[in-house]
PDB file of N, CA, C and O in Angstrom:
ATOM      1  N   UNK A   1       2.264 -74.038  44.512  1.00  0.00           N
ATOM      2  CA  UNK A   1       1.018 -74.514  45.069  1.00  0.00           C
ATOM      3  C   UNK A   1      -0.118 -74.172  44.106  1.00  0.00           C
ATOM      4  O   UNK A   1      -0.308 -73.007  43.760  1.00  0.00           O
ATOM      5  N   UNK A   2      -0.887 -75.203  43.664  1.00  0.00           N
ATOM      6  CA  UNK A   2      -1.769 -74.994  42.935  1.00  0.00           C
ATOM      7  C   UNK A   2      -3.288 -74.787  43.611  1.00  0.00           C
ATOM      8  O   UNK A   2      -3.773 -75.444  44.532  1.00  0.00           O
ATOM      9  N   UNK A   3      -3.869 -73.718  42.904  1.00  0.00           N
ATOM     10  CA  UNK A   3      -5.338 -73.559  44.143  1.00  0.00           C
ATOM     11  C   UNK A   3      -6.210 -74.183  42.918  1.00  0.00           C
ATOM     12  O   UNK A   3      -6.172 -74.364  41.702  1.00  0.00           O
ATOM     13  N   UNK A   4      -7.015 -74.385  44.059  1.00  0.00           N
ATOM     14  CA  UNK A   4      -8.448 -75.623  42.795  1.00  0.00           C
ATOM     15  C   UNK A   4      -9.699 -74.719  43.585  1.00  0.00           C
ATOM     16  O   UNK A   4      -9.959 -74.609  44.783  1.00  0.00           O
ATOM     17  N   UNK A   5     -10.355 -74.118  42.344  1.00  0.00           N
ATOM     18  CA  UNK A   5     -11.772 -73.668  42.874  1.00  0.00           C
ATOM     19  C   UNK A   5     -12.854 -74.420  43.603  1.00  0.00           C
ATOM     20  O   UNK A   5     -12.799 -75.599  43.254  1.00  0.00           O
ATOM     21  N   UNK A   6     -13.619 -74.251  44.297  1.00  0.00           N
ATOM     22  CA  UNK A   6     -14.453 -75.308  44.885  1.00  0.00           C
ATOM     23  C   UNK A   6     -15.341 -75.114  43.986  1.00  0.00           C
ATOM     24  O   UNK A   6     -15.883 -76.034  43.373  1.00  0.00           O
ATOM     25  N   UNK A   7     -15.640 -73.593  43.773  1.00  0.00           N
ATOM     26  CA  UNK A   7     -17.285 -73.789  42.649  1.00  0.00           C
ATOM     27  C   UNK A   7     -16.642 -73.536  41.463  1.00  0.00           C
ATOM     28  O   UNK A   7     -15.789 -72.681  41.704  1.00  0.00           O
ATOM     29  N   UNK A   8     -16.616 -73.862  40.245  1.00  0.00           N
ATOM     30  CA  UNK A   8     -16.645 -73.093  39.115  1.00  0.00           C
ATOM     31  C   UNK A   8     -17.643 -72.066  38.881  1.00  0.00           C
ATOM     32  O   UNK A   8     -18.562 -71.720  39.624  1.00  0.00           O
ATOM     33  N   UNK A   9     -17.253 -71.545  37.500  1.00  0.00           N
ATOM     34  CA  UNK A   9     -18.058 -70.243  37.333  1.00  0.00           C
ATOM     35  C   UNK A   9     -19.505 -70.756  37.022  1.00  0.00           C
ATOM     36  O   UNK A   9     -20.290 -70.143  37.747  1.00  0.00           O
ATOM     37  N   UNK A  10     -20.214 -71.743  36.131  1.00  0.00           N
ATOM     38  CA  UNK A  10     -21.402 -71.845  36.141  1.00  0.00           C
ATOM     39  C   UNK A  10     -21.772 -72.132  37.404  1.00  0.00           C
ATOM     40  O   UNK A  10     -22.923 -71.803  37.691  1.00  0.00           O
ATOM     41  N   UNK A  11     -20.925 -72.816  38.502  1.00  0.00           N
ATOM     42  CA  UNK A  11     -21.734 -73.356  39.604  1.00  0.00           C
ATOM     43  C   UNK A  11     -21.930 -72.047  40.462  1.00  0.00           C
ATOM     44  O   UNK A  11     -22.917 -71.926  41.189  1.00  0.00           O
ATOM     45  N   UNK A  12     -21.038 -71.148  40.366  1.00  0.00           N
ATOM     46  CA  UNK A  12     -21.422 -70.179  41.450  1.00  0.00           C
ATOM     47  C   UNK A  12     -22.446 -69.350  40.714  1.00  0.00           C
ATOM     48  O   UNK A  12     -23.396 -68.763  41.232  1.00  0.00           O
ATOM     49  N   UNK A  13     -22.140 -69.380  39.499  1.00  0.00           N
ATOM     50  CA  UNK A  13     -23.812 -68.151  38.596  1.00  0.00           C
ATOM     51  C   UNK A  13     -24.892 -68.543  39.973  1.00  0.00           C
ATOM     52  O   UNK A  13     -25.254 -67.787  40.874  1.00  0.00           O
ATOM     53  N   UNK A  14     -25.258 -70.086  39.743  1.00  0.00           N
ATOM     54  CA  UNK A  14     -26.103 -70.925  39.884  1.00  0.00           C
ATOM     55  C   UNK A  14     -26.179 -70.522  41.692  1.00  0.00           C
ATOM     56  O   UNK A  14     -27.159 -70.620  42.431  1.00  0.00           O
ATOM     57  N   UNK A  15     -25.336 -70.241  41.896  1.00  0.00           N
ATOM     58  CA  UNK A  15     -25.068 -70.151  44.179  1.00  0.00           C
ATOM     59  C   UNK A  15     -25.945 -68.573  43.631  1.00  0.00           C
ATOM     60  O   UNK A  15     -27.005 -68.347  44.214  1.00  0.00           O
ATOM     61  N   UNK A  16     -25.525 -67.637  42.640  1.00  0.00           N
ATOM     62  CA  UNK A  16     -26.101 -66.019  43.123  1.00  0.00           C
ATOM     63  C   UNK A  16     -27.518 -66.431  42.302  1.00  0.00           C
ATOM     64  O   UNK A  16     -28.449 -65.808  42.814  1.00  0.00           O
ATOM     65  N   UNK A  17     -27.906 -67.162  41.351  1.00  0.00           N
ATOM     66  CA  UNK A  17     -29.016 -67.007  41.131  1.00  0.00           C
ATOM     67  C   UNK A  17     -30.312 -67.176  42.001  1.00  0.00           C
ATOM     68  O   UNK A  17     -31.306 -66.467  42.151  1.00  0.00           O
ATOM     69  N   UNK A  18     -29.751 -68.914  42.740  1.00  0.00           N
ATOM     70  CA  UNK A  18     -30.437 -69.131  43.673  1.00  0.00           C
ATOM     71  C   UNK A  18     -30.612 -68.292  45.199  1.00  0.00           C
ATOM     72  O   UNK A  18     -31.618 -68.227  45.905  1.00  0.00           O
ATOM     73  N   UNK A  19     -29.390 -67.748  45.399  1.00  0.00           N
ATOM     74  CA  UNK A  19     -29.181 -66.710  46.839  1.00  0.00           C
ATOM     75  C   UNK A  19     -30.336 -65.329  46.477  1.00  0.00           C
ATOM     76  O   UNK A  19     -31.041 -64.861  47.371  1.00  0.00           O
ATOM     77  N   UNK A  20     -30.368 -64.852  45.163  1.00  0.00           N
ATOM     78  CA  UNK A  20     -30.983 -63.452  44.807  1.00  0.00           C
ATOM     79  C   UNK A  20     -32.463 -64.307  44.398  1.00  0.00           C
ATOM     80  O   UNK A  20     -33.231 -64.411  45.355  1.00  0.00           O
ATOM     81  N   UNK A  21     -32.722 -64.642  43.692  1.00  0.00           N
ATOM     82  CA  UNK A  21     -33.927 -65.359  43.119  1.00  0.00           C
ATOM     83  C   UNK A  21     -35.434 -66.557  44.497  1.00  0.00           C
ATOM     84  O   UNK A  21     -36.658 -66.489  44.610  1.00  0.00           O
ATOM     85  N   UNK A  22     -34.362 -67.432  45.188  1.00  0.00           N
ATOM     86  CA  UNK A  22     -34.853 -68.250  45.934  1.00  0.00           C
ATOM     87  C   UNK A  22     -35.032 -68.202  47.328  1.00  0.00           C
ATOM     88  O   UNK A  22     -36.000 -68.518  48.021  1.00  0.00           O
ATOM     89  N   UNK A  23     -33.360 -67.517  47.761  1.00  0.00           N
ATOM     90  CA  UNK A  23     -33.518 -66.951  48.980  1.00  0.00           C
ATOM     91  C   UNK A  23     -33.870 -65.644  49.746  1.00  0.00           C
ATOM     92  O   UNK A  23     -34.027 -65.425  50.947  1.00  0.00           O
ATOM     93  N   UNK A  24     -33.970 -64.540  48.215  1.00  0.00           N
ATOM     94  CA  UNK A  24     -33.990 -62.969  48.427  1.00  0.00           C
ATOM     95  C   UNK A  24     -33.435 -62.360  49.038  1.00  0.00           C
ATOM     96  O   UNK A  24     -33.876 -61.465  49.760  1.00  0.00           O
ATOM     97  N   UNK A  25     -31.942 -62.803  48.860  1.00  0.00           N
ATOM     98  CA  UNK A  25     -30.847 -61.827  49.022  1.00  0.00           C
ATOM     99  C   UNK A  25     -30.391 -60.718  48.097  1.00  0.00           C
ATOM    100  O   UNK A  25     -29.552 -61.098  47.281  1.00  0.00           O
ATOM    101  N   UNK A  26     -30.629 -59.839  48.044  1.00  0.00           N
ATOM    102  CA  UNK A  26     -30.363 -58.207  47.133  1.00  0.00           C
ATOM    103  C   UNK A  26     -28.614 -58.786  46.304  1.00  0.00           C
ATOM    104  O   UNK A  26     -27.585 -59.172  46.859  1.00  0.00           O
ATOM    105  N   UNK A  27     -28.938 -58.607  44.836  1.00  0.00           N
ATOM    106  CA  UNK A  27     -27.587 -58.722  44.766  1.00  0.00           C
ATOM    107  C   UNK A  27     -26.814 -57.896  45.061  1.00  0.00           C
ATOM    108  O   UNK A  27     -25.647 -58.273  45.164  1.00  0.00           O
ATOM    109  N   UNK A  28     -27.185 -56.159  45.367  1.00  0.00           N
ATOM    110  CA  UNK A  28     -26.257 -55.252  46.187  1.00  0.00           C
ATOM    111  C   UNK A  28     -25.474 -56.015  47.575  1.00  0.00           C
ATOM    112  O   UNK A  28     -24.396 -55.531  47.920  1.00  0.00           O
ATOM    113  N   UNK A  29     -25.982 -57.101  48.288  1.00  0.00           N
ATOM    114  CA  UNK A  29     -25.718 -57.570  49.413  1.00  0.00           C
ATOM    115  C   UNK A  29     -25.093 -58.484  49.246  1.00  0.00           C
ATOM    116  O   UNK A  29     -24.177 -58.723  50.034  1.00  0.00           O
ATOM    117  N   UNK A  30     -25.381 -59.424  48.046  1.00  0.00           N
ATOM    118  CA  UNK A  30     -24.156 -60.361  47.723  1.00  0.00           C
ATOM    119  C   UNK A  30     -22.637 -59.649  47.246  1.00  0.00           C
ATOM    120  O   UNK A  30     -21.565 -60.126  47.616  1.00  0.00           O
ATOM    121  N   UNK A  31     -22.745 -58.441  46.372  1.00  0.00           N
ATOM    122  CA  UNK A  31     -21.451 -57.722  46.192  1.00  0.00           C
ATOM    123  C   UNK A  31     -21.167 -57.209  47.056  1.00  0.00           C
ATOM    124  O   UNK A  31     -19.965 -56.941  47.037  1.00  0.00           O
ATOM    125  N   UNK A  32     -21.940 -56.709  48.367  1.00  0.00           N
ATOM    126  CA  UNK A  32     -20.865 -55.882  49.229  1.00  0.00           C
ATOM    127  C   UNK A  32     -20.595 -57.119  50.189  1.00  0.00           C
ATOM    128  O   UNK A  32     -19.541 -56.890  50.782  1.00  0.00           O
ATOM    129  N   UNK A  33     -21.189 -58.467  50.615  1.00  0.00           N
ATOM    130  CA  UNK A  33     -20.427 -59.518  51.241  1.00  0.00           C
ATOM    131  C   UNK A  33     -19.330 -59.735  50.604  1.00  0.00           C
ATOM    132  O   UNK A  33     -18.485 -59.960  51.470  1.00  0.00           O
ATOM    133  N   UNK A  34     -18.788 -59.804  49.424  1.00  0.00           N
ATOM    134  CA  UNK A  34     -18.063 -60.100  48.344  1.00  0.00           C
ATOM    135  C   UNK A  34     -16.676 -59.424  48.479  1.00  0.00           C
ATOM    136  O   UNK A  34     -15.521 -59.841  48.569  1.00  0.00           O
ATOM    137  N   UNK A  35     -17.248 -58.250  48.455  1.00  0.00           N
ATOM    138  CA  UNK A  35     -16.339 -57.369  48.482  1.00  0.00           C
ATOM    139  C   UNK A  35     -15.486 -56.895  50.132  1.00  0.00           C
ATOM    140  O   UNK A  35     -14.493 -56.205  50.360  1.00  0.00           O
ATOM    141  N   UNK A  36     -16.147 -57.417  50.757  1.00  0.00           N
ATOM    142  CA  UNK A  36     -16.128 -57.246  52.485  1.00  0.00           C
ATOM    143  C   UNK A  36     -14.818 -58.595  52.746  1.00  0.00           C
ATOM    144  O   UNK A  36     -13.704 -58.548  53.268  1.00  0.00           O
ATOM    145  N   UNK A  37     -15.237 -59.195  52.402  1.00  0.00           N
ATOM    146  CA  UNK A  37     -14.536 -61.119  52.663  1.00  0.00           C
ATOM    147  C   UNK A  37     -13.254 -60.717  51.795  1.00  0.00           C
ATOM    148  O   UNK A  37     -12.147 -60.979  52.265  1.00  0.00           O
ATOM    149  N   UNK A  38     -13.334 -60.217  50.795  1.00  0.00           N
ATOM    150  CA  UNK A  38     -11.896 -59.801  49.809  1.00  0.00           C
ATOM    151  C   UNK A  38     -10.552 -58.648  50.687  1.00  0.00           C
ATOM    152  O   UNK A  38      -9.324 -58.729  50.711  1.00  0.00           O
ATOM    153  N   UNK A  39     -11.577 -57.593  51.342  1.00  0.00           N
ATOM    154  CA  UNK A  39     -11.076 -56.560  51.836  1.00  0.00           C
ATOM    155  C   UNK A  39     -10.194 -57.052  53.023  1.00  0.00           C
ATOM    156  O   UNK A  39      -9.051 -56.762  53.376  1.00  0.00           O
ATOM    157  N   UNK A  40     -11.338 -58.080  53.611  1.00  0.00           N
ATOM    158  CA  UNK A  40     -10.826 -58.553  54.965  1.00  0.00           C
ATOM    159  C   UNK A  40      -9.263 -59.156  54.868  1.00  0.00           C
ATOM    160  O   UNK A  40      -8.244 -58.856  55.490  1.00  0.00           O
ATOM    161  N   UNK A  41      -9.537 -60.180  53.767  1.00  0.00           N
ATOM    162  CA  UNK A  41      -7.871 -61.257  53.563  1.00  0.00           C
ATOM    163  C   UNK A  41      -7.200 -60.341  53.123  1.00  0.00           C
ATOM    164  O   UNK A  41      -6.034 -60.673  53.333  1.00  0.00           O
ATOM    165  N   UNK A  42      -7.229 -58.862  52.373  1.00  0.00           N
ATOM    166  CA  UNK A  42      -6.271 -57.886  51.923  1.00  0.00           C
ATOM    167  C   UNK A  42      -5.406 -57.429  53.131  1.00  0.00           C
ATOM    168  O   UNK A  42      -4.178 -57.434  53.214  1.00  0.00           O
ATOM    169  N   UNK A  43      -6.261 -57.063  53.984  1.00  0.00           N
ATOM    170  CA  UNK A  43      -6.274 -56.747  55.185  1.00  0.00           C
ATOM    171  C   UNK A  43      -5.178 -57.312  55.642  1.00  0.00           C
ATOM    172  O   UNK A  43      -4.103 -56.737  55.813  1.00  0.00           O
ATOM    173  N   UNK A  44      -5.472 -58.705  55.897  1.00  0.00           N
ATOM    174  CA  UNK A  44      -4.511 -59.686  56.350  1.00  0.00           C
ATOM    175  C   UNK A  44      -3.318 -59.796  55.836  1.00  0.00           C
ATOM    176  O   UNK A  44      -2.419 -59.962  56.662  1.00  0.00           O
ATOM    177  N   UNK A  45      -2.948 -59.748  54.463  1.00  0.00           N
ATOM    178  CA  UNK A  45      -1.789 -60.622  53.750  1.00  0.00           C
ATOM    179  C   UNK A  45      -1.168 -59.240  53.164  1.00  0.00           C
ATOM    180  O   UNK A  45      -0.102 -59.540  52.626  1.00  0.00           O
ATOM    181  N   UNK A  46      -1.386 -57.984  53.065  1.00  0.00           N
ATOM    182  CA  UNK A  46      -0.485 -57.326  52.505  1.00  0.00           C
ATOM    183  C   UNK A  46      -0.469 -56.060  53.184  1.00  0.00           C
ATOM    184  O   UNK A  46      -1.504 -55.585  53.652  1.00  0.00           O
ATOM    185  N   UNK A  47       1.057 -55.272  53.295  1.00  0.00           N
ATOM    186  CA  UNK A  47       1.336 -54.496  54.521  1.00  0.00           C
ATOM    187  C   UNK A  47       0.716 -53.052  53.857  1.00  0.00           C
ATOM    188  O   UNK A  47       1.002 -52.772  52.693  1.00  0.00           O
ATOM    189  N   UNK A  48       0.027 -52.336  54.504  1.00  0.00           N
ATOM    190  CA  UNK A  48      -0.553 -51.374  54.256  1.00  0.00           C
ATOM    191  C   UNK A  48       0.137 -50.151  52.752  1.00  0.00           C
ATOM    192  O   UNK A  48       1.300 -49.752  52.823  1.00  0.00           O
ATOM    193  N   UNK A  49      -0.358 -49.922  52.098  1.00  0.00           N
ATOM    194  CA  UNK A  49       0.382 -49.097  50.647  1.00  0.00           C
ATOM    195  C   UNK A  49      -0.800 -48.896  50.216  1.00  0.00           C
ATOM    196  O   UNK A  49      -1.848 -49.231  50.767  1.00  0.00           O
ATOM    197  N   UNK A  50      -0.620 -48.173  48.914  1.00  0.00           N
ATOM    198  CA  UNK A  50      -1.350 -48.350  47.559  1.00  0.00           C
ATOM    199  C   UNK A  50      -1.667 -49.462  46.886  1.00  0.00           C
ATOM    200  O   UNK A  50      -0.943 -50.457  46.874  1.00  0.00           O
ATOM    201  N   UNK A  51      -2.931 -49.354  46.194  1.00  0.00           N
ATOM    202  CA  UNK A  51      -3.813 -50.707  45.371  1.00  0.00           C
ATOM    203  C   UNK A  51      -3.913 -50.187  44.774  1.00  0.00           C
ATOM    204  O   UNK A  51      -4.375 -49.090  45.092  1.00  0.00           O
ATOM    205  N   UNK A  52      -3.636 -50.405  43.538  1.00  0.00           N
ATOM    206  CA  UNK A  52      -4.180 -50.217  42.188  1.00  0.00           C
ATOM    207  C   UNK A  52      -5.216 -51.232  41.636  1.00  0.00           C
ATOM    208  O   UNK A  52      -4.795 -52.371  41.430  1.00  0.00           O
ATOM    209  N   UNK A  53      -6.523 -50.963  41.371  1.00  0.00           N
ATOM    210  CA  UNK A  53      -7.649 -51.511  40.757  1.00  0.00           C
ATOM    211  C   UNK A  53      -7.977 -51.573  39.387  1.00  0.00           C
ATOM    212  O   UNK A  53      -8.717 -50.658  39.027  1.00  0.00           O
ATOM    213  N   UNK A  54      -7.627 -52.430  38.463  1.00  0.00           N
ATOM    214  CA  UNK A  54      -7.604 -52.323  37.477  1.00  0.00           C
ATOM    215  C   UNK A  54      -9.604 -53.186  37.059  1.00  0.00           C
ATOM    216  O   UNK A  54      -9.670 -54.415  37.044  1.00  0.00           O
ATOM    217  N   UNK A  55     -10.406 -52.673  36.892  1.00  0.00           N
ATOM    218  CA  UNK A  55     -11.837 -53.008  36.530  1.00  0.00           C
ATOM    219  C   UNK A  55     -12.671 -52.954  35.291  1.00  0.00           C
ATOM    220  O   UNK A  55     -13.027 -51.877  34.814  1.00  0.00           O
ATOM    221  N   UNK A  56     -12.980 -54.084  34.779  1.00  0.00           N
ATOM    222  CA  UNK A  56     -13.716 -53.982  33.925  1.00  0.00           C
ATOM    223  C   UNK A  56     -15.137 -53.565  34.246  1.00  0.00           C
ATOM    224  O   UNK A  56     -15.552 -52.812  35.127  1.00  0.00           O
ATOM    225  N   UNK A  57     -15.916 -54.393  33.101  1.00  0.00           N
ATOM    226  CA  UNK A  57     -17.490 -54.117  33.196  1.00  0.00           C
ATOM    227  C   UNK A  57     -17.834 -55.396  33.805  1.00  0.00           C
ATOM    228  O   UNK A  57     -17.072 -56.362  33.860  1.00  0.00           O
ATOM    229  N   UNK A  58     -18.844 -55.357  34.192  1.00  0.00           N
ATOM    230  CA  UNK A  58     -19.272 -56.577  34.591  1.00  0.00           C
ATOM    231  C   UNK A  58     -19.717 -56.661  36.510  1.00  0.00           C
ATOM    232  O   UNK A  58     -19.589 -55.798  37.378  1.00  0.00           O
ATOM    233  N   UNK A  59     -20.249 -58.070  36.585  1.00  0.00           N
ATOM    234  CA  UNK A  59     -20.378 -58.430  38.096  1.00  0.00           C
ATOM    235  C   UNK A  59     -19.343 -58.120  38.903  1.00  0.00           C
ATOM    236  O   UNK A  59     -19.458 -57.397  39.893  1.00  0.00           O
ATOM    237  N   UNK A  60     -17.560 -59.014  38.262  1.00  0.00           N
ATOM    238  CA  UNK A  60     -16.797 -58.207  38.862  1.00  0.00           C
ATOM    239  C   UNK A  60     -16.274 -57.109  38.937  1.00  0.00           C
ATOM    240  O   UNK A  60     -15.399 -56.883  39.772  1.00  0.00           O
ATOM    241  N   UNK A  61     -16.623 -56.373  38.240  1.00  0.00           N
ATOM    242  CA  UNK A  61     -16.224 -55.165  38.081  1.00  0.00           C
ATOM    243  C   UNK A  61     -16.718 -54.311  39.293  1.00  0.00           C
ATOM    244  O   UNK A  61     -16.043 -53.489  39.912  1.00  0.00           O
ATOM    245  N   UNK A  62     -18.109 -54.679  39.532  1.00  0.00           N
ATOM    246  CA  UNK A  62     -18.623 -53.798  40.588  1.00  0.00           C
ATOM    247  C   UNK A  62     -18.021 -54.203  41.873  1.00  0.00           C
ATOM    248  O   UNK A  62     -17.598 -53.400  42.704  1.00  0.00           O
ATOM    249  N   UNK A  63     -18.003 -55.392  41.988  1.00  0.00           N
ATOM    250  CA  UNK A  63     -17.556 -56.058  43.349  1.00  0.00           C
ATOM    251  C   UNK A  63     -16.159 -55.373  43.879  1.00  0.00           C
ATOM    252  O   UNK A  63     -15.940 -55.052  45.047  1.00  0.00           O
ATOM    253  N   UNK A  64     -15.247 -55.217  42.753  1.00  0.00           N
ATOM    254  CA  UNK A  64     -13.729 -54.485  42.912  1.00  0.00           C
ATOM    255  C   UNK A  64     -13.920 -53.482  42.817  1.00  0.00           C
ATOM    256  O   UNK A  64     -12.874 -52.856  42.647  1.00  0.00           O
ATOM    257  N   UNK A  65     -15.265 -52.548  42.842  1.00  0.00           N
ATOM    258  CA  UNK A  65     -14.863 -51.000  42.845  1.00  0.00           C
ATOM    259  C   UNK A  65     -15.882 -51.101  44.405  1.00  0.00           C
ATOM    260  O   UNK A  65     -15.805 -50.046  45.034  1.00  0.00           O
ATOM    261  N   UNK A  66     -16.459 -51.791  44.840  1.00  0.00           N
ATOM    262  CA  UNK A  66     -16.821 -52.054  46.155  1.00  0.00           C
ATOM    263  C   UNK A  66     -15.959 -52.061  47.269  1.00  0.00           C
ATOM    264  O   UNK A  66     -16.048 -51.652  48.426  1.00  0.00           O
ATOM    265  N   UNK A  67     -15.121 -52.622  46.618  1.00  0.00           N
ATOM    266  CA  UNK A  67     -13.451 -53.195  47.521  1.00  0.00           C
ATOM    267  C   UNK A  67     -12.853 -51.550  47.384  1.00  0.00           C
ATOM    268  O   UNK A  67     -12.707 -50.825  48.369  1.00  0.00           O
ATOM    269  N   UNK A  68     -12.619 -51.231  46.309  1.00  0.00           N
ATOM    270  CA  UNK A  68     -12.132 -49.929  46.080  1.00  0.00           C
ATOM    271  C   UNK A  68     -12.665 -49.171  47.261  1.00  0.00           C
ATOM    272  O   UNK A  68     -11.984 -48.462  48.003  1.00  0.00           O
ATOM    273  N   UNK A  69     -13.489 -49.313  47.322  1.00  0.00           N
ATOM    274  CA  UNK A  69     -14.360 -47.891  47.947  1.00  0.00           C
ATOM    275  C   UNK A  69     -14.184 -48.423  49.535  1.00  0.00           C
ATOM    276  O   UNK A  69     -13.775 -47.530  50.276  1.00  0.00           O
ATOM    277  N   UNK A  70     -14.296 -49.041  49.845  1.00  0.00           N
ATOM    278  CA  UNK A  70     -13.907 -49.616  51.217  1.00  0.00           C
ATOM    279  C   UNK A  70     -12.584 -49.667  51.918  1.00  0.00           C
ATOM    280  O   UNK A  70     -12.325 -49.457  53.103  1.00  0.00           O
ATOM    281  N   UNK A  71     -11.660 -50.056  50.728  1.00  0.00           N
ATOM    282  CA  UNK A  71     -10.103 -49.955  51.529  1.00  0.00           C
ATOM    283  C   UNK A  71      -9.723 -47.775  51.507  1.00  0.00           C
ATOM    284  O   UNK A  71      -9.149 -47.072  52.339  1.00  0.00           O
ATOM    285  N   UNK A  72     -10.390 -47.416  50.148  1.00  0.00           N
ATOM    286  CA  UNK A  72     -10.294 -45.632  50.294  1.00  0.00           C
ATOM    287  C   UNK A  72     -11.084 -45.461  51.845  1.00  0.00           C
ATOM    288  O   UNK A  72     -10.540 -44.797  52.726  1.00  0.00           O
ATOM    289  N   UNK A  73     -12.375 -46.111  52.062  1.00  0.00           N
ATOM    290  CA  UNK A  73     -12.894 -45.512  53.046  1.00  0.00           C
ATOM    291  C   UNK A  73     -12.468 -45.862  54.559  1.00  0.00           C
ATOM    292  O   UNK A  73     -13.064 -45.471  55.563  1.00  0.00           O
ATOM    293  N   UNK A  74     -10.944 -46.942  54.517  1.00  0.00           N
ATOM    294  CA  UNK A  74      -9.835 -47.144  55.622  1.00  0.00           C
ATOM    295  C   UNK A  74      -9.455 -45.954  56.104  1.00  0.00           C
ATOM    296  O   UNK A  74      -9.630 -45.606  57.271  1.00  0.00           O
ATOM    297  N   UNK A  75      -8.798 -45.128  55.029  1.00  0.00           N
ATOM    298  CA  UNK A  75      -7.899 -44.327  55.429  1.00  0.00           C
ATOM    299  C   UNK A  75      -8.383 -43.026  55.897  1.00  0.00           C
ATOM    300  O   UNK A  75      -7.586 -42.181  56.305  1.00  0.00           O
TER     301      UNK A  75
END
């Protein structure tokens, strides 16, 4: 099964520029929605264990140590 993005990456820059810039949403609030919506389907689809987080630098980077910190703050 092949998955097809709905936004690409310039189009979503373009969704957080306008969400932080136009609508004044904190980008702290766009990464922890981010990271909340990720946690949730984890939640769902895989039976409780260890995650290993492998993170760079970057936007995502923070977003997955967001997630990090949320599935640690499950247990």
């Amino acid at each position: 099964m092949k998955i097809k993005p709905i936004l690409n990456r310039e189009e979503m820059q373009g969704v957080d520029v306008c969400s932080i810039e136009d609508i004044g949403i904190s980008g702290l609030a766009l990464m922890e929605c981010a990271a909340r919506g990720a946690y949730e389907e984890i939640k769902k689809r895989v039976p409780r264990g260890r995650v290993l987080f492998v993170v760079e630098s970057g936007n995502n980077g923070a977003d997955a140590l967001a997630l990090a910190r949320m599935m640690l703050d499950e247990e």
